[in-house]
mmCIF file of C-alpha atoms in Angstrom:
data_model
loop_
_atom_site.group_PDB
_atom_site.id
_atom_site.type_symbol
_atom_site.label_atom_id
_atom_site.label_comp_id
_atom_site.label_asym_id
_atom_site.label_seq_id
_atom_site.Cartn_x
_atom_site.Cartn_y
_atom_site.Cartn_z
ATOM 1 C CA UNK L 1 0.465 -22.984 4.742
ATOM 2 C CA UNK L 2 3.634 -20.739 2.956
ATOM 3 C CA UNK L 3 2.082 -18.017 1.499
ATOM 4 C CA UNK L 4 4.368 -15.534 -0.791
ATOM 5 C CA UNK L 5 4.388 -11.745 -1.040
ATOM 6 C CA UNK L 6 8.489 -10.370 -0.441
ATOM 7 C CA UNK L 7 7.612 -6.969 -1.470
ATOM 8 C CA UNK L 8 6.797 -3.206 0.135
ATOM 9 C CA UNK L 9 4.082 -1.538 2.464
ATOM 10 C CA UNK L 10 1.501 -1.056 0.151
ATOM 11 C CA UNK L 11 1.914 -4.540 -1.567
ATOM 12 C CA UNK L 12 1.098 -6.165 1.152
ATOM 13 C CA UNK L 13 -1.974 -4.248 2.017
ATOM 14 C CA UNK L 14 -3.419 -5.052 -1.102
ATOM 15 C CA UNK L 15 -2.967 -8.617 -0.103
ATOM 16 C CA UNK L 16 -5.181 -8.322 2.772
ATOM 17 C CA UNK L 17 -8.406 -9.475 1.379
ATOM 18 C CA UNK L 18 -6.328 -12.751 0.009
ATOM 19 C CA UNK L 19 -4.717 -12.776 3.810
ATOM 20 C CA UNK L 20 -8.179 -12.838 5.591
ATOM 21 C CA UNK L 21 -10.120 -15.094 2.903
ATOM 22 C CA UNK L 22 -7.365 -17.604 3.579
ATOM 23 C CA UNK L 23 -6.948 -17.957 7.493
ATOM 24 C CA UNK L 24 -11.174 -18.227 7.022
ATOM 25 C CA UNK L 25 -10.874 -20.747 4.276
ATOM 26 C CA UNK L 26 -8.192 -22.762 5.963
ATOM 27 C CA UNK L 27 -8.911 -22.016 9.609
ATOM 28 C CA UNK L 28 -6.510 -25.436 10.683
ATOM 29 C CA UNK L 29 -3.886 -24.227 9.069
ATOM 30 C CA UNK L 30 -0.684 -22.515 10.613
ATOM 31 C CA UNK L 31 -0.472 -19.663 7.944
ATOM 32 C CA UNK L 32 3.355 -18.674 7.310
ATOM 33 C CA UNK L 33 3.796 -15.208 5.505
ATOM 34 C CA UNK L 34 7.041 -14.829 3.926
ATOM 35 C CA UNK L 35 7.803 -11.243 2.876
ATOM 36 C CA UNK L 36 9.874 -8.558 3.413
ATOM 37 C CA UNK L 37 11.174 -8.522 7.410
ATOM 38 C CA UNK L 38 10.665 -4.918 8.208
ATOM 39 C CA UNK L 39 6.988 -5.058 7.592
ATOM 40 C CA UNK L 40 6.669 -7.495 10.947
ATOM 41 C CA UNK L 41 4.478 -4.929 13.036
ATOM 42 C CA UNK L 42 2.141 -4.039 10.240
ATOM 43 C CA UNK L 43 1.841 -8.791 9.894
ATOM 44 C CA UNK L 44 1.148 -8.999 13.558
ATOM 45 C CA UNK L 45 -1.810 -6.488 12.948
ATOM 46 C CA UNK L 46 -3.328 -8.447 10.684
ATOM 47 C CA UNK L 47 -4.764 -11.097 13.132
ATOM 48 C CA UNK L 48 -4.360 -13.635 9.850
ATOM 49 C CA UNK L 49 -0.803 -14.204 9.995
ATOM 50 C CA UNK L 50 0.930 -16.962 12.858
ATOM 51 C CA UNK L 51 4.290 -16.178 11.761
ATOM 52 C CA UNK L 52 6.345 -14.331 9.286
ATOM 53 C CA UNK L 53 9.375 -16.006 7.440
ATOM 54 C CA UNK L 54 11.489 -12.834 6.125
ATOM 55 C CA UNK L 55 12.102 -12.465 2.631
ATOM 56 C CA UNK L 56 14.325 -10.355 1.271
ATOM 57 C CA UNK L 57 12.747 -10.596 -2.241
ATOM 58 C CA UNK L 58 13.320 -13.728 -4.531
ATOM 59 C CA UNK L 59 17.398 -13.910 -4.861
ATOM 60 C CA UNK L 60 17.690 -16.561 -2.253
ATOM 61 C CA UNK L 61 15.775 -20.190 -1.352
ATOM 62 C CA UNK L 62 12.882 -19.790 0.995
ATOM 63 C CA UNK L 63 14.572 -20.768 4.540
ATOM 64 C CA UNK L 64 11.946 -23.909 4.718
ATOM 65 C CA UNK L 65 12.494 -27.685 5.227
ATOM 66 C CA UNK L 66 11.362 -29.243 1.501
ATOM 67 C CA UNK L 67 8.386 -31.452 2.127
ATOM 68 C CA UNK L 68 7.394 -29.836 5.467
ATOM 69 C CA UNK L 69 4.431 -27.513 3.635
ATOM 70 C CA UNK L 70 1.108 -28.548 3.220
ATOM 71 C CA UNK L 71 0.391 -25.313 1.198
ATOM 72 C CA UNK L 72 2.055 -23.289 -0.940
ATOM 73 C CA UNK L 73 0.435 -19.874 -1.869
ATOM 74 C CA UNK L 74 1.429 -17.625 -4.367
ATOM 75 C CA UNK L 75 1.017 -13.639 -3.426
ATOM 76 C CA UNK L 76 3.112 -12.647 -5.300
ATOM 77 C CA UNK L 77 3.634 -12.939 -8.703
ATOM 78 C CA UNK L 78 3.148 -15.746 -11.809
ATOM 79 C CA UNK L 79 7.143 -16.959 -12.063
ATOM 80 C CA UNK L 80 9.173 -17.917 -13.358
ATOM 81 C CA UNK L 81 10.674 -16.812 -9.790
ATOM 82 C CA UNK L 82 8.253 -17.149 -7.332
ATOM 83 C CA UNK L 83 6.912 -20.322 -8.780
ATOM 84 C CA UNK L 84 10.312 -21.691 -8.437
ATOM 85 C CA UNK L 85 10.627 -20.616 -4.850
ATOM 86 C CA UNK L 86 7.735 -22.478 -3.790
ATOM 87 C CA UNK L 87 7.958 -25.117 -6.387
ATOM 88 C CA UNK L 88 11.662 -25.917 -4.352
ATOM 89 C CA UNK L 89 10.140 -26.474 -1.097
ATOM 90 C CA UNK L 90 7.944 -29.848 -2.323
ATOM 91 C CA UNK L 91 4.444 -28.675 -1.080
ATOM 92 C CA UNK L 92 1.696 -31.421 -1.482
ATOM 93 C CA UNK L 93 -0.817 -28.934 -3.034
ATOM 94 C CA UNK L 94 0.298 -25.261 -4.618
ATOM 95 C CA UNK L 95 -2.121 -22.157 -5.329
ATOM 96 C CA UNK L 96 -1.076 -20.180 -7.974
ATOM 97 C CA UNK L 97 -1.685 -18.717 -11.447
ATOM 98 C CA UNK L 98 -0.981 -20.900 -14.162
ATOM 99 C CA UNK L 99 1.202 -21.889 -15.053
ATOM 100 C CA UNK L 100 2.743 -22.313 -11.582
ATOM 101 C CA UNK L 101 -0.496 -24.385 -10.816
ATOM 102 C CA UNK L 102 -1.942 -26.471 -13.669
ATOM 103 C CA UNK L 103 -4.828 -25.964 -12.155
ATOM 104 C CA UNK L 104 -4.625 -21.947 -11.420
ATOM 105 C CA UNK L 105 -6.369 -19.795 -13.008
ATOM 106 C CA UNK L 106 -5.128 -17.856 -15.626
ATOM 107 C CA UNK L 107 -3.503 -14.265 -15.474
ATOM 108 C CA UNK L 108 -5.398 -11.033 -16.628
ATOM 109 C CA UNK L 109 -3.379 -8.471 -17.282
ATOM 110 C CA UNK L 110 -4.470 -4.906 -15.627
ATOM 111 C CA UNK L 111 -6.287 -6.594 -13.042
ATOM 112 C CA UNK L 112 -7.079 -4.753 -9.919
ATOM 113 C CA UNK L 113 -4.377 -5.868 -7.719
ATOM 114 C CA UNK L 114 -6.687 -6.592 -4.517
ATOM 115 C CA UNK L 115 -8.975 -8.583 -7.403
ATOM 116 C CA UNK L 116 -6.465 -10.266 -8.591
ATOM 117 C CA UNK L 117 -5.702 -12.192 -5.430
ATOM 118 C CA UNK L 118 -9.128 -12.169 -4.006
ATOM 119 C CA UNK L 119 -9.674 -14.121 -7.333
ATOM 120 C CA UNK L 120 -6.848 -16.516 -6.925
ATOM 121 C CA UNK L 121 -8.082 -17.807 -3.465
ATOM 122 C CA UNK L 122 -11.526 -17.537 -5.015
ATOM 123 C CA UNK L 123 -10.138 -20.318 -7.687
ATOM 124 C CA UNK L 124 -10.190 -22.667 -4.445
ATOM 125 C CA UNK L 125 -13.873 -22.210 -3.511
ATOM 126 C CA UNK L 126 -12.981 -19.980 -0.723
ATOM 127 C CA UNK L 127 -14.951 -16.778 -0.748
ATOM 128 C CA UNK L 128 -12.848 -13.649 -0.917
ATOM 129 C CA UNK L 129 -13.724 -10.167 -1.487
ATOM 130 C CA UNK L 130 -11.591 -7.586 -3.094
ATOM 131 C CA UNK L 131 -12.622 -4.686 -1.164
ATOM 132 C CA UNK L 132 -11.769 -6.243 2.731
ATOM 133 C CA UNK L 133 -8.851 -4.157 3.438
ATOM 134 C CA UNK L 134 -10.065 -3.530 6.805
ATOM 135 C CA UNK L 135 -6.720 -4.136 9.621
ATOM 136 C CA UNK L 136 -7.094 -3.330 13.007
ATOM 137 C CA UNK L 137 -5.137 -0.034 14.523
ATOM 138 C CA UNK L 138 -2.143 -0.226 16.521
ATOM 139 C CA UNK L 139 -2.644 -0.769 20.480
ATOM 140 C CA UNK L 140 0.366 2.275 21.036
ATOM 141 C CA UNK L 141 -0.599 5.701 21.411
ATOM 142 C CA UNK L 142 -1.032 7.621 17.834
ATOM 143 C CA UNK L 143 1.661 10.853 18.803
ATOM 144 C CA UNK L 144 -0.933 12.735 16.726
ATOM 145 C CA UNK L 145 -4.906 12.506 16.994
ATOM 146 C CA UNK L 146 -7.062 14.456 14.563
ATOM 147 C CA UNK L 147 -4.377 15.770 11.881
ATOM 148 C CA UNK L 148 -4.362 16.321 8.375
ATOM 149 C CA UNK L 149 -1.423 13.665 7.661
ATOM 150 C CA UNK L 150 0.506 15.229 4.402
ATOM 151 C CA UNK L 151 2.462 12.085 3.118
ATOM 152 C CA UNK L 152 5.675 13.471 1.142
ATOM 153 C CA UNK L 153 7.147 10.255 0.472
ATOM 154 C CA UNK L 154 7.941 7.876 -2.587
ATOM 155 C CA UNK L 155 9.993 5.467 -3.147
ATOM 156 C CA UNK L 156 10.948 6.394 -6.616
ATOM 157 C CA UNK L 157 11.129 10.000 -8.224
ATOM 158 C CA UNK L 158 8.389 8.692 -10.408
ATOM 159 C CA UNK L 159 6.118 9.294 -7.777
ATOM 160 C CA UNK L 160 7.681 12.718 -6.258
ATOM 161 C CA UNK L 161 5.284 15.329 -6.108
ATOM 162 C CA UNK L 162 6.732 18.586 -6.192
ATOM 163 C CA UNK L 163 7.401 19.764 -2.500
ATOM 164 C CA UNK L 164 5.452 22.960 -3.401
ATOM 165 C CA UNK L 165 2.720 21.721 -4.197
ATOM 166 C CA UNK L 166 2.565 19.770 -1.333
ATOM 167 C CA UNK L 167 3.692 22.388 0.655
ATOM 168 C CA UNK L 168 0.546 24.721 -1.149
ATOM 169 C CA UNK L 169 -2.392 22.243 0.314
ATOM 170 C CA UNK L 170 -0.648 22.025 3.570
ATOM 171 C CA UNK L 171 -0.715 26.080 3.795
ATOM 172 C CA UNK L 172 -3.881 25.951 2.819
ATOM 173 C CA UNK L 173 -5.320 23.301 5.204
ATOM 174 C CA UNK L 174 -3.475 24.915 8.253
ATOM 175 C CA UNK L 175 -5.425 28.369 7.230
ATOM 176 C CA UNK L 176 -8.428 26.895 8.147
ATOM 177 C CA UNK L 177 -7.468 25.205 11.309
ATOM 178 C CA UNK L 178 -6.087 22.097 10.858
ATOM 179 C CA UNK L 179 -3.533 20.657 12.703
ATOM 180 C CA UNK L 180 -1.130 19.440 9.960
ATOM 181 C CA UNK L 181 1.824 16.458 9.816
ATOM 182 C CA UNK L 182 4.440 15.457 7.350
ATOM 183 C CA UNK L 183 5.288 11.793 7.243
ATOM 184 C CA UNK L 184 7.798 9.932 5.236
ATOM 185 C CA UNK L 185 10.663 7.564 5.820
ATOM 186 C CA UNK L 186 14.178 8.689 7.365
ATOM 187 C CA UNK L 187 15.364 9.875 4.364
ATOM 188 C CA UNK L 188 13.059 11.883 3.362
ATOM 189 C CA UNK L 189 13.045 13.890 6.310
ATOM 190 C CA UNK L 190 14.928 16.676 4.464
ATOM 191 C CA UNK L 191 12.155 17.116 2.033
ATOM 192 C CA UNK L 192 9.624 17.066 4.991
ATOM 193 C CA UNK L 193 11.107 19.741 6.708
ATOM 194 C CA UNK L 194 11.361 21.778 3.092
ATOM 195 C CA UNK L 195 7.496 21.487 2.676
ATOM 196 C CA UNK L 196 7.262 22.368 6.065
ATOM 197 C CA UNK L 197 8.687 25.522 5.971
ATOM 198 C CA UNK L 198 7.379 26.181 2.357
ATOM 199 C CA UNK L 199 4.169 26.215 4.078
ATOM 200 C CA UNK L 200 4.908 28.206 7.086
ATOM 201 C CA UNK L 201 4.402 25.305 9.288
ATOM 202 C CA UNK L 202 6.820 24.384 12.675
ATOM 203 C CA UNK L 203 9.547 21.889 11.845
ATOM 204 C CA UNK L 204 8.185 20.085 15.116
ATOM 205 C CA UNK L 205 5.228 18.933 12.813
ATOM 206 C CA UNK L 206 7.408 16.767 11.039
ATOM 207 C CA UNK L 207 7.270 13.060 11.940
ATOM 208 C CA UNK L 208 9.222 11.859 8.730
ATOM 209 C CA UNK L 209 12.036 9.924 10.440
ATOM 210 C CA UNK L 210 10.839 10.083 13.812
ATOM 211 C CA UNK L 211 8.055 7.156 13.409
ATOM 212 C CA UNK L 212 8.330 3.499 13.213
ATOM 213 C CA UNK L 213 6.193 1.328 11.835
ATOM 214 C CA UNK L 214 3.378 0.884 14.256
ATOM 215 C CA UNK L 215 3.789 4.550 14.845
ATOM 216 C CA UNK L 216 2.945 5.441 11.359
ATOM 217 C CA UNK L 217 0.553 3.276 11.418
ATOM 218 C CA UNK L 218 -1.184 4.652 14.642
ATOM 219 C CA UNK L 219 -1.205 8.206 13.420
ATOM 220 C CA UNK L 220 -2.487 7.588 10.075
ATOM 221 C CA UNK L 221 -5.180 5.201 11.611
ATOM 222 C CA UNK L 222 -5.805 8.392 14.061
ATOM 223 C CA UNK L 223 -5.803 10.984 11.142
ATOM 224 C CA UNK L 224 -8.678 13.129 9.786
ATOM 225 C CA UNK L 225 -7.327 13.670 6.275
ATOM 226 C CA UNK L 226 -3.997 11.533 4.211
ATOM 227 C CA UNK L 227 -2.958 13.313 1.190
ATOM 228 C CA UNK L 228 -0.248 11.360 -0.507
ATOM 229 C CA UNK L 229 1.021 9.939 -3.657
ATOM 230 C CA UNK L 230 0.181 6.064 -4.590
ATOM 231 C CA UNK L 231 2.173 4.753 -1.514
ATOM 232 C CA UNK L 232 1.777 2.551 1.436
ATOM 233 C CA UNK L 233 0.431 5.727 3.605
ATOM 234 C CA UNK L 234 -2.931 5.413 0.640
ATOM 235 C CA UNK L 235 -3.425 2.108 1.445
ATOM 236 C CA UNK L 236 -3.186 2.087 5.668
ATOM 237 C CA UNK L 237 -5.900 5.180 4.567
ATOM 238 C CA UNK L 238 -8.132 2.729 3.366
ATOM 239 C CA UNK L 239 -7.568 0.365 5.686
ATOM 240 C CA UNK L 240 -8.555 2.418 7.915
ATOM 241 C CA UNK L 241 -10.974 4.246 6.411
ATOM 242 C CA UNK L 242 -9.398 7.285 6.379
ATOM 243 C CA UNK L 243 -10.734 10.113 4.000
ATOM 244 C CA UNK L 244 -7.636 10.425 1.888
ATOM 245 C CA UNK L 245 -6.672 11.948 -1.762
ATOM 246 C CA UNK L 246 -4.508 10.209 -3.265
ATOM 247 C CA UNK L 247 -2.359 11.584 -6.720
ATOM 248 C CA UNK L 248 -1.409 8.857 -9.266
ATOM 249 C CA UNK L 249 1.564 8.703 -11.356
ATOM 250 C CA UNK L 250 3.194 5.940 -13.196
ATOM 251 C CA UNK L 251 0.630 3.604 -12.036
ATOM 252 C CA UNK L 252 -2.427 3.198 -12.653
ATOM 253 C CA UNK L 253 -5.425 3.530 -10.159
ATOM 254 C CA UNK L 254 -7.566 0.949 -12.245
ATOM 255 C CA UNK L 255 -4.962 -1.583 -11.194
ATOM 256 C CA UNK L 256 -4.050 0.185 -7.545
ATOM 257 C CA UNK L 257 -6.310 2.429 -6.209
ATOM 258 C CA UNK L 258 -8.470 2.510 -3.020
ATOM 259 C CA UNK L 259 -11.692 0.794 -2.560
ATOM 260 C CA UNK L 260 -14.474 2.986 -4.844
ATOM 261 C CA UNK L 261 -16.813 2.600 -2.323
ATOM 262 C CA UNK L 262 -14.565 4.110 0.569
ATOM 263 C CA UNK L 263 -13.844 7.713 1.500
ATOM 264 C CA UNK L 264 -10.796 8.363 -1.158
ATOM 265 C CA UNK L 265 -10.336 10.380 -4.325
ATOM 266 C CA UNK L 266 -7.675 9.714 -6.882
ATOM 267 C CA UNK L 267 -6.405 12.278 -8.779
ATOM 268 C CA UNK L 268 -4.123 11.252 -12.158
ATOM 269 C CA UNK L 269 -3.919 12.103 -15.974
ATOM 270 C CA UNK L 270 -3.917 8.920 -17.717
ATOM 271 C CA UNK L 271 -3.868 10.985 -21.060
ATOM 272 C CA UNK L 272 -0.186 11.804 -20.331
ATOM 273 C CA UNK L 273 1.191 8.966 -17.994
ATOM 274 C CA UNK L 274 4.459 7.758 -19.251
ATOM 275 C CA UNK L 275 4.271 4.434 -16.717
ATOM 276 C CA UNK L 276 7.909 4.161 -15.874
ATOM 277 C CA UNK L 277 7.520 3.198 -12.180
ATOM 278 C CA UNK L 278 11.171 3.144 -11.654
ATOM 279 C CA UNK L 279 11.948 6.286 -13.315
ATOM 280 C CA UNK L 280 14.200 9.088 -11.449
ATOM 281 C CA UNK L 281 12.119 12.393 -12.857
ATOM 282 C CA UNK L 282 8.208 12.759 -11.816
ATOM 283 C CA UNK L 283 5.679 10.589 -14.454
ATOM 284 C CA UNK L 284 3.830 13.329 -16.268
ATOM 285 C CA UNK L 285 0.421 11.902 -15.146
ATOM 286 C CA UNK L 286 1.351 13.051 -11.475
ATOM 287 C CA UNK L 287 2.535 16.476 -12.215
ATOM 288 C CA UNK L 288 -0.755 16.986 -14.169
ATOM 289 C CA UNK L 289 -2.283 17.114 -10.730
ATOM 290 C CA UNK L 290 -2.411 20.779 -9.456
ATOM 291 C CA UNK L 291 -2.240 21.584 -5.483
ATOM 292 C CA UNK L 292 -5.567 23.698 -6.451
ATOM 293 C CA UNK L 293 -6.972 20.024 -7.644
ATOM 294 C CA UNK L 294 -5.752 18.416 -4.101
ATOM 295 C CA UNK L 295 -7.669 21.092 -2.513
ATOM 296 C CA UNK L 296 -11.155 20.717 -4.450
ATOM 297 C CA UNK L 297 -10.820 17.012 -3.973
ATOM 298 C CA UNK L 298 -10.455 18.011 0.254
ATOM 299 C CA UNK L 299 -14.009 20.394 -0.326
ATOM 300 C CA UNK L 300 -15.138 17.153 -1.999
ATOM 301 C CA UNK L 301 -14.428 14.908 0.787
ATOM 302 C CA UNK L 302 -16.080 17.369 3.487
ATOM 303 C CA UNK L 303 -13.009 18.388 5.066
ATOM 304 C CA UNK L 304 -13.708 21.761 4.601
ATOM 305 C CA UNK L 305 -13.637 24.849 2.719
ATOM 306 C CA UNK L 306 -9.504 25.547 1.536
ATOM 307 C CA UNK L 307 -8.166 27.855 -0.630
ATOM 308 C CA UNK L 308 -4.951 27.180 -2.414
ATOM 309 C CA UNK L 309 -2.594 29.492 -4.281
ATOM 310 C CA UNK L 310 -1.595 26.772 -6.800
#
């Protein structure tokens, strides 16, 4: 079984109840995840996966012998593209939306994105639920245990919170005790360290650059509190079960956000989102949310009792 989904972090954490419905539905098969290399530790924690093909998006054929698939899933998307991928490599049966499939179902726009997949393998007769995000934790060491992880990264400036702001709840959560961490990627070290020392906390808290993967992973599956923008940190948070807020821009948390029935608050202003997800400047539905809001969504959560400035 080739199953599709060359994309980011977070995308393929939303494909985890698809993931685990599958290798249940279709326990003989060897399941074959093609996506994005980088993303091998977080696949090997999924238990679902026997082997990951990497896939560097959609520019290039998948690196698979035509006719040697059974099944073709696709994770990822409705073609033209991906349907074309998988269409190239001759497998005897395909699941997808129409009309990749004939048969699929057909594609709802604004669909919760967990749903939408769930749904798909549900199309099969293979029970799936949207809310099974559940992945086991790393076996390494977490470098933290307990923290309040504050997330400063985004892929796009769409998504960039300002580093006050950030740096205003972290204050705030270290006044009352808590140990507090910045993550991010390598290059947004930098802007770690700024909201560091914007809120008076030791550079040597910041663990932006200094992770990998599994590392991240471990910490975050380790952490008391995530407060991040709509990234792959929010949904290793819910996988784990993490109490997390989580501040929406360009996106929308009807089609995104964390499992309702989990331990996470999103915070967005869908009056003024301007939806750009690529843009370079922050959407205007993200800078609607106010450090003070972060902090009353903490209270909320049972953290504690914060105070913030902003």
């Amino acid at each position: 079984m080739l199953v599709l989904r060359a994309l980011k972090l977070g995308d393929l954490l939303v494909a985890v109840p698809a993931l685990t419905a599958l290798r249940r539905g279709f326990p003989e098969h060897r399941i074959v995840l093609a996506t994005s290399g980088w993303l091998a530790p977080i696949v090997e924690l999924l238990g679902t996966v026997d082997e990951l093909l990497p896939t560097p998006g959609l520019s290039r054929p998948l690196d698979v012998t035509a006719g040697s698939v059974d099944i073709a899933v696709n994770l990822h998307g409705r073609g033209p593209e991906s349907g074309t991928l998988l269409h190239a490599v001759h497998p005897r049966r395909l699941i997808a939306h129409a009309p990749d499939a004939p048969d699929g179902p057909e594609w709802i726009d604004g669909l919760l994105e967990r749903e939408r997949w769930a749904r798909l393998v549900r199309s099969t007769g293979v029970p799936a639920d949207a809310d099974e995000v559940a992945i086991p934790a790393p076996d390494t060491v977490p470098s933290v245990v307990g923290a309040a992880v504050v997330h400063v990264g985004a892929f796009y400036g769409a998504r960039r919170w300002p580093a006050a702001r950030f740096a205003e709840v972290a204050r705030a959560l270290a006044a009352r005790g808590e140990r507090v961490v910045f993550t991010g990627g390598a290059e947004e070290r930098e802007r770690a360290a700024e909201v560091a020392a914007l809120a008076g906390v030791p550079v040597t808290e910041v663990l932006a650059g200094r992770l990998d993967l599994t590392g991240f992973a471990a910490v975050i599956a380790a952490a008391r509190l995530v407060v991040t923008v709509d990234t792959g940190a929010a949904h290793l948070a819910s996988a784990y079960r993490v109490p997390s807020v989580v501040i929406f821009g360009p996106a929308r948390p009807e089609e995104w956000g964390p499992p309702t029935a989990g331990p996470h608050i999103v915070l967005t202003d869908p009056s003024c989102r301007r939806g750009d997800v690529f843009a370079d400047d922050p959407d205007p539905a993200l800078l609607a949310v106010t450090a003070a809001d972060v902090v009353d969504a903490i209270e909320r959560l049972g953290i504690g009792r914060v105070e913030a400035a902003v």
